PDB file of C-alpha atoms in Angstrom:
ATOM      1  CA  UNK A 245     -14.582   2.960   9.945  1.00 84.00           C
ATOM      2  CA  UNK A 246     -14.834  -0.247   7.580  1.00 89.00           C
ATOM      3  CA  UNK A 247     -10.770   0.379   6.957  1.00 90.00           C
ATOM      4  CA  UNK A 248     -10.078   0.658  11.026  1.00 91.00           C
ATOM      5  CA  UNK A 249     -11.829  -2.546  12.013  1.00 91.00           C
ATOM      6  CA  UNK A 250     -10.299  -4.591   9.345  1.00 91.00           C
ATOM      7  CA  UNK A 251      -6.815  -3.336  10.612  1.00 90.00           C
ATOM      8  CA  UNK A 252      -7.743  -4.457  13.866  1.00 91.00           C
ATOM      9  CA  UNK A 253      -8.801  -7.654  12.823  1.00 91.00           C
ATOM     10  CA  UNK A 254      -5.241  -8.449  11.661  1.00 89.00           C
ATOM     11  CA  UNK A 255      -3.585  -7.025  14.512  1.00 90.00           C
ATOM     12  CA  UNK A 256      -5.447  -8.966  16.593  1.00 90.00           C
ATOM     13  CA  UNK A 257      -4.223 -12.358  14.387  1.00 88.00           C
ATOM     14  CA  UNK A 258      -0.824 -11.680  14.288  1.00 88.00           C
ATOM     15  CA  UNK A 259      -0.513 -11.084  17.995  1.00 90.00           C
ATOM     16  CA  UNK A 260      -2.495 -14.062  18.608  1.00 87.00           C
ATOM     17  CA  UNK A 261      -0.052 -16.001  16.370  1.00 88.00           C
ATOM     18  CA  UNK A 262       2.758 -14.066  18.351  1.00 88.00           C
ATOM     19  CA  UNK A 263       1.116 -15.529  21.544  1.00 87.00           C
ATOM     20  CA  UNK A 264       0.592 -19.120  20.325  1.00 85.00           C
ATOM     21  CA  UNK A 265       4.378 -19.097  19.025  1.00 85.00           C
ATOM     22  CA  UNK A 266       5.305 -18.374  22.544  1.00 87.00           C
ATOM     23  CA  UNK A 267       3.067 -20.787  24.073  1.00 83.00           C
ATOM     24  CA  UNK A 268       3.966 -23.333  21.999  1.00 81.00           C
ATOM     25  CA  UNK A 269       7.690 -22.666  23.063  1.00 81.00           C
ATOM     26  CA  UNK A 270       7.468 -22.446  26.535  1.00 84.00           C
ATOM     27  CA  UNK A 271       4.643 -25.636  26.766  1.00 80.00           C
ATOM     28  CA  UNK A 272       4.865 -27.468  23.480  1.00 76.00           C
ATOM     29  CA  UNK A 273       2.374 -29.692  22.605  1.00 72.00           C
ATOM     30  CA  UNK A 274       0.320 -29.370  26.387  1.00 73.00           C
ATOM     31  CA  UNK A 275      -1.039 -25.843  24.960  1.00 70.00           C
ATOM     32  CA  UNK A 276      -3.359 -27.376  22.578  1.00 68.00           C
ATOM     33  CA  UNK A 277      -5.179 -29.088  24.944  1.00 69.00           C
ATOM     34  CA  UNK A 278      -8.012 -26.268  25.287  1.00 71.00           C
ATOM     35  CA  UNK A 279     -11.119 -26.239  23.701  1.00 74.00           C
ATOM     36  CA  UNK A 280      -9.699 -23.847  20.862  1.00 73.00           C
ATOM     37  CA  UNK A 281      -7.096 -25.978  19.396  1.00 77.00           C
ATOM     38  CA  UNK A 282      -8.575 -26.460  16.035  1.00 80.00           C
ATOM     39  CA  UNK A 283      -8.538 -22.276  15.729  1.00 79.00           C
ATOM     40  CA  UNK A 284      -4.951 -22.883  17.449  1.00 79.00           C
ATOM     41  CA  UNK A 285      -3.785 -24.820  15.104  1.00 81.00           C
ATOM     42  CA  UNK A 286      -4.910 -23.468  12.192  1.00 83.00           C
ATOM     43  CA  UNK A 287      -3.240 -19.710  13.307  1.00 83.00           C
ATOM     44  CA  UNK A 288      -0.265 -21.233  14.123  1.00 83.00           C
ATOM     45  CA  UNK A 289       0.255 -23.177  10.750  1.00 85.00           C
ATOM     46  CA  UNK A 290      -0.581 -20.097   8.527  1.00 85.00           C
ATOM     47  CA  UNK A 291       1.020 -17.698  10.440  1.00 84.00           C
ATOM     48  CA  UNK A 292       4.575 -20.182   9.978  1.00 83.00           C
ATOM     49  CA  UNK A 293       3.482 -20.449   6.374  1.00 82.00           C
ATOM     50  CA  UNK A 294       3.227 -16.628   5.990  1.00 80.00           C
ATOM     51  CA  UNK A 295       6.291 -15.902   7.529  1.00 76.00           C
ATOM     52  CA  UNK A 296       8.111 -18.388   5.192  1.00 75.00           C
ATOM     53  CA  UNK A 297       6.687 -17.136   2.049  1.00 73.00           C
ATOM     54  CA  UNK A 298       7.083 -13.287   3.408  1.00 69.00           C
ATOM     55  CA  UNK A 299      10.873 -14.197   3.221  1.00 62.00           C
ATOM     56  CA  UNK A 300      10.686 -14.998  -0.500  1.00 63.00           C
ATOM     57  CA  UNK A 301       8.428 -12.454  -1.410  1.00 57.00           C
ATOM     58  CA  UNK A 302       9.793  -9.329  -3.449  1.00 59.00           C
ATOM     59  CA  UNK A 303       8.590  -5.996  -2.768  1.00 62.00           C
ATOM     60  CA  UNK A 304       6.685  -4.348  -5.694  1.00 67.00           C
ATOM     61  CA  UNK A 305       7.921  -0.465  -6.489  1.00 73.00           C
ATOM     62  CA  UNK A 306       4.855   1.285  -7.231  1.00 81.00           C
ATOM     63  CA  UNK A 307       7.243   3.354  -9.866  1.00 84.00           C
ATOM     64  CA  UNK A 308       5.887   4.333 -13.151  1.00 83.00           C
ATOM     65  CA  UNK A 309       8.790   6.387 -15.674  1.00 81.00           C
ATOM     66  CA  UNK A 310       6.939   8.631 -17.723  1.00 78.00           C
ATOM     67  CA  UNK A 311       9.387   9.931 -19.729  1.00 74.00           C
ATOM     68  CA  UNK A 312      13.255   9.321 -19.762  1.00 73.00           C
ATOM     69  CA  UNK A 313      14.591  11.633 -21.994  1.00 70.00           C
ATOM     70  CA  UNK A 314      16.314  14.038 -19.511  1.00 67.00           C
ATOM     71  CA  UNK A 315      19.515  14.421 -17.632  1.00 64.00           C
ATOM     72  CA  UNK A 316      19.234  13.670 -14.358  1.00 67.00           C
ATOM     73  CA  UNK A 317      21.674  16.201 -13.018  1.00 68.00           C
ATOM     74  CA  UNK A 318      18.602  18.931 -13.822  1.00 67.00           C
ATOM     75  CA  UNK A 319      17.133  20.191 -10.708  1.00 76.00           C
ATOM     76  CA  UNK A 320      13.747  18.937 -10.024  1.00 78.00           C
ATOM     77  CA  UNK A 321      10.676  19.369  -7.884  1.00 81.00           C
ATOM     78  CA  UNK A 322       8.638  16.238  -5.987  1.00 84.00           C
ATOM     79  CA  UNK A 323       5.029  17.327  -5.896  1.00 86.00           C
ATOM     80  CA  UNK A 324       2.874  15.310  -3.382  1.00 89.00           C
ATOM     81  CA  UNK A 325      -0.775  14.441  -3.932  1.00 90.00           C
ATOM     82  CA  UNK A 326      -3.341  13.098  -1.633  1.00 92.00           C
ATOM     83  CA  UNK A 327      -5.247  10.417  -3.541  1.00 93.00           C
ATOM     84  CA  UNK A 328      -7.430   8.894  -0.983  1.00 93.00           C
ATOM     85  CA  UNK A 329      -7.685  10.058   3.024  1.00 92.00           C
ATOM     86  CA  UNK A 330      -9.480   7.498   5.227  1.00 88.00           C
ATOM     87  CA  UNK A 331      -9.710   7.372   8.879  1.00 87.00           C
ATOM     88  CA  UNK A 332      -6.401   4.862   9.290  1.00 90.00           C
ATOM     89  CA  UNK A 333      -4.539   5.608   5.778  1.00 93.00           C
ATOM     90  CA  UNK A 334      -3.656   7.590   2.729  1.00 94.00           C
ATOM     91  CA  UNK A 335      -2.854   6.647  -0.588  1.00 94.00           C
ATOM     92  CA  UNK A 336      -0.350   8.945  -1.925  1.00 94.00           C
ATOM     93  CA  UNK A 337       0.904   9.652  -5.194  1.00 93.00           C
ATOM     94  CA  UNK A 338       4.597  11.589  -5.494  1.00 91.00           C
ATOM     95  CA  UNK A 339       5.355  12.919  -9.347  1.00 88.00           C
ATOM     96  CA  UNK A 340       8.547  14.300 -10.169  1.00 86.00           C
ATOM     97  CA  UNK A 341       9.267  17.541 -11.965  1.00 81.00           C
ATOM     98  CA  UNK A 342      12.935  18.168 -13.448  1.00 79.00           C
ATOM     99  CA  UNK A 343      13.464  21.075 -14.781  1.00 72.00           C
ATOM    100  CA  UNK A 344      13.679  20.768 -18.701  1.00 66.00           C
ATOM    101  CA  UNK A 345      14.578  24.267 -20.454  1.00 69.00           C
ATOM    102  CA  UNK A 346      12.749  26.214 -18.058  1.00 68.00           C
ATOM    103  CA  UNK A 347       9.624  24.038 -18.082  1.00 71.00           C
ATOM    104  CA  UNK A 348       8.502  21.326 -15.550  1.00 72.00           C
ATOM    105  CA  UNK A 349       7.809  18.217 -16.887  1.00 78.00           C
ATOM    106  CA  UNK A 350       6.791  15.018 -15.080  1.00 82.00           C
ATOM    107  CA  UNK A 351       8.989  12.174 -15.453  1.00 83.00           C
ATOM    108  CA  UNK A 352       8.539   9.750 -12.544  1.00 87.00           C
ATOM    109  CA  UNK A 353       5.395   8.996 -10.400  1.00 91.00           C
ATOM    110  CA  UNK A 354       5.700   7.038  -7.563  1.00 93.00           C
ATOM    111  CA  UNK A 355       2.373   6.158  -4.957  1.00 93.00           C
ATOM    112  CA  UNK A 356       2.439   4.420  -1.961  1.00 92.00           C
ATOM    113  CA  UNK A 357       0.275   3.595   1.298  1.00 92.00           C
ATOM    114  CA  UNK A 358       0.903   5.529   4.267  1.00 93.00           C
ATOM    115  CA  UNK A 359      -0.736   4.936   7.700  1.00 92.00           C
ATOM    116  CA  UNK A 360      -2.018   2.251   9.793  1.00 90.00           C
ATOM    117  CA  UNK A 361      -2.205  -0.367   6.817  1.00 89.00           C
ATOM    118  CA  UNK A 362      -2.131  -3.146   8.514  1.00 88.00           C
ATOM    119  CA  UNK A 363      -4.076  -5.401   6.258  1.00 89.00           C
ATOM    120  CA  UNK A 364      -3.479  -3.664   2.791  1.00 92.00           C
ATOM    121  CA  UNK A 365      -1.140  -3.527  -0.123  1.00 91.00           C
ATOM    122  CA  UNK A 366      -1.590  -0.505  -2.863  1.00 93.00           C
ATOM    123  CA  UNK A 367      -0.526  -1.885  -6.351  1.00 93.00           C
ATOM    124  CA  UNK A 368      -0.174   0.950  -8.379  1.00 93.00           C
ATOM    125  CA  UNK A 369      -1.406   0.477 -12.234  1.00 93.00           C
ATOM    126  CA  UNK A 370      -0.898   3.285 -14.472  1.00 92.00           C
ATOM    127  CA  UNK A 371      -0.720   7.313 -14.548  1.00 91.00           C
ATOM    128  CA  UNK A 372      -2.463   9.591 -17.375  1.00 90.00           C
ATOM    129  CA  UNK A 373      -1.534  13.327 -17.562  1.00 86.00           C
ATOM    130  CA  UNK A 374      -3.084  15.334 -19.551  1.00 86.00           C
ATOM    131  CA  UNK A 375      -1.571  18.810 -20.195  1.00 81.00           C
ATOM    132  CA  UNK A 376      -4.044  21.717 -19.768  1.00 76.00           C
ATOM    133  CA  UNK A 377      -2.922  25.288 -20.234  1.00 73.00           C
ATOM    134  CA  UNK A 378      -2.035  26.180 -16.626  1.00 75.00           C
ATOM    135  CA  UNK A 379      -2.768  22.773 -14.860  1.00 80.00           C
ATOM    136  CA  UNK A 380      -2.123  19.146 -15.324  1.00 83.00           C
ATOM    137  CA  UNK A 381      -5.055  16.510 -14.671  1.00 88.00           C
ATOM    138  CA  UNK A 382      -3.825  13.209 -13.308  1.00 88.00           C
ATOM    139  CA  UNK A 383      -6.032   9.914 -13.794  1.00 93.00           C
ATOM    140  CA  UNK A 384      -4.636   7.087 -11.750  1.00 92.00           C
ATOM    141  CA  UNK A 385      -5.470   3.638 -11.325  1.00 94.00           C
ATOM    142  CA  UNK A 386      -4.399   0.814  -8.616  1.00 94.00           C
ATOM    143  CA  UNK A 387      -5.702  -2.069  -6.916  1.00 95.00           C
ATOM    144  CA  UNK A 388      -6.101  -1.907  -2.853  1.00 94.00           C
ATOM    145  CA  UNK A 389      -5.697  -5.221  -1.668  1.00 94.00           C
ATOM    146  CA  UNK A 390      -7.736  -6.138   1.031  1.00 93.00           C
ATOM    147  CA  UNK A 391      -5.001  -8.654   3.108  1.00 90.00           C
ATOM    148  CA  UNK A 392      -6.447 -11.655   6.078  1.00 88.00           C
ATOM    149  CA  UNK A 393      -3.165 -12.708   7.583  1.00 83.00           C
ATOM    150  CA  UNK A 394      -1.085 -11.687   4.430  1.00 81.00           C
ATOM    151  CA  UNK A 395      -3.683 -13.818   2.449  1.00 86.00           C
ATOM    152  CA  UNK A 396      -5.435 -11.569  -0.422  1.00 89.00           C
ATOM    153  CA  UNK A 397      -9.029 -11.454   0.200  1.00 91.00           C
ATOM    154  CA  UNK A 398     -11.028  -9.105  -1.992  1.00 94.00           C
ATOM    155  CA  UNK A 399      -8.982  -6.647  -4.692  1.00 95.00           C
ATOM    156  CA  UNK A 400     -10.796  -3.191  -4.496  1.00 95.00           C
ATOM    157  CA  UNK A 401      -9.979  -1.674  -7.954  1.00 96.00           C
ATOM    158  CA  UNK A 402      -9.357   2.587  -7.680  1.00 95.00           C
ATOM    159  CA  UNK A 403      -9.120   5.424  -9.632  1.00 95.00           C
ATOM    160  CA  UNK A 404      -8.273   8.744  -8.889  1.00 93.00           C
ATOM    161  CA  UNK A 405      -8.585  12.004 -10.953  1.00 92.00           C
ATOM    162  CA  UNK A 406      -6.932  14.925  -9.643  1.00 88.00           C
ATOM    163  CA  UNK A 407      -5.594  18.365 -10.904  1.00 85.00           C
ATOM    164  CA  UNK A 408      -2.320  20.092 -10.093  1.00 79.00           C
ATOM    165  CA  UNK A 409      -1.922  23.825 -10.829  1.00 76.00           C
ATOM    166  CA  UNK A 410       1.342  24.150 -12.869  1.00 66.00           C
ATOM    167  CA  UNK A 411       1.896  28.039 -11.538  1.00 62.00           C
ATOM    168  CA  UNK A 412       2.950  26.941  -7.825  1.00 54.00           C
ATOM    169  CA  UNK A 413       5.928  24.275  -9.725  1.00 54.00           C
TER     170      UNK A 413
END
């Protein structure tokens, strides 16, 4: 429920910001006359700042390469994993199996944020796989990045520990 509200919370900013923008368009300065402009101004300001250094900002792949010593023209399999399920979003992680002499062996992970995530950024840290005689256990590690307005907040640090049978591959 904690994960819902704070989405709405910055919903509710940027389409207040959207709003003030178009205020400010139609009436210029006159709109700042009410008894909010301090909270008006302020929006306004760091929602132009945001937007400025959104457009300079370069997107993180959450990619880790576990191994690269196989030919990519192998067939492979994608297994999906559900890290985390909350109410508004799941953290995912995706690990890819080529096919390597008749064995699957993971080469790529890849985890993302799927959902209503307004207000949150997954940084994905590291993967560990350890090799068990019919199943693999995956330990994973990120940051969730609790997000005001694009500005970082609080940095919740996760990890995950979960098992994939290597029979259904």
């Amino acid at each position: 429920m904690l994960h819902l509200f704070w989405s709405l919370i910055n919903t509710v900013i940027v389409l207040y910001f959207l709003f003030l923008l178009v205020q400010f368009i139609r009436k210029g300065k006159k709109m700042f006359q009410s008894q909010f402009r301090l909270v008006s101004v302020f929006v306004l300001v760091i929602g132009i700042v945001q937007i400025l250094a959104a457009s300079k900002s370069d997107d993180k792949v959450n990619k880790i390469i576990i191994s690269d010593n196989y030919s990519k023209n192998n067939t492979s399999e994608v297994k999906k994993m559900i890290l985390e399920d909350n109410l508004t979003f799941e953290i995912n992680l995706l690990v890819k199996y080529p096919d390597v002499q008749h064995k699957f062996i993971p080469t790529e992970s890849y985890s993302n944020l799927t959902g209503f995530v307004s207000g949150y950024q997954w940084e994905f840290l590291s993967i560990e796989i350890n090799t068990e005689e019919e199943h693999e256990v995956f330990e994973v590690s990120g940051i969730l990045k609790w997000n005001l307005f694009g500005i970082n907040i609080y940095n919740q640090k996760k990890q995950f520990k979960k098992t994939v049978n290597l029979i259904h591959l």
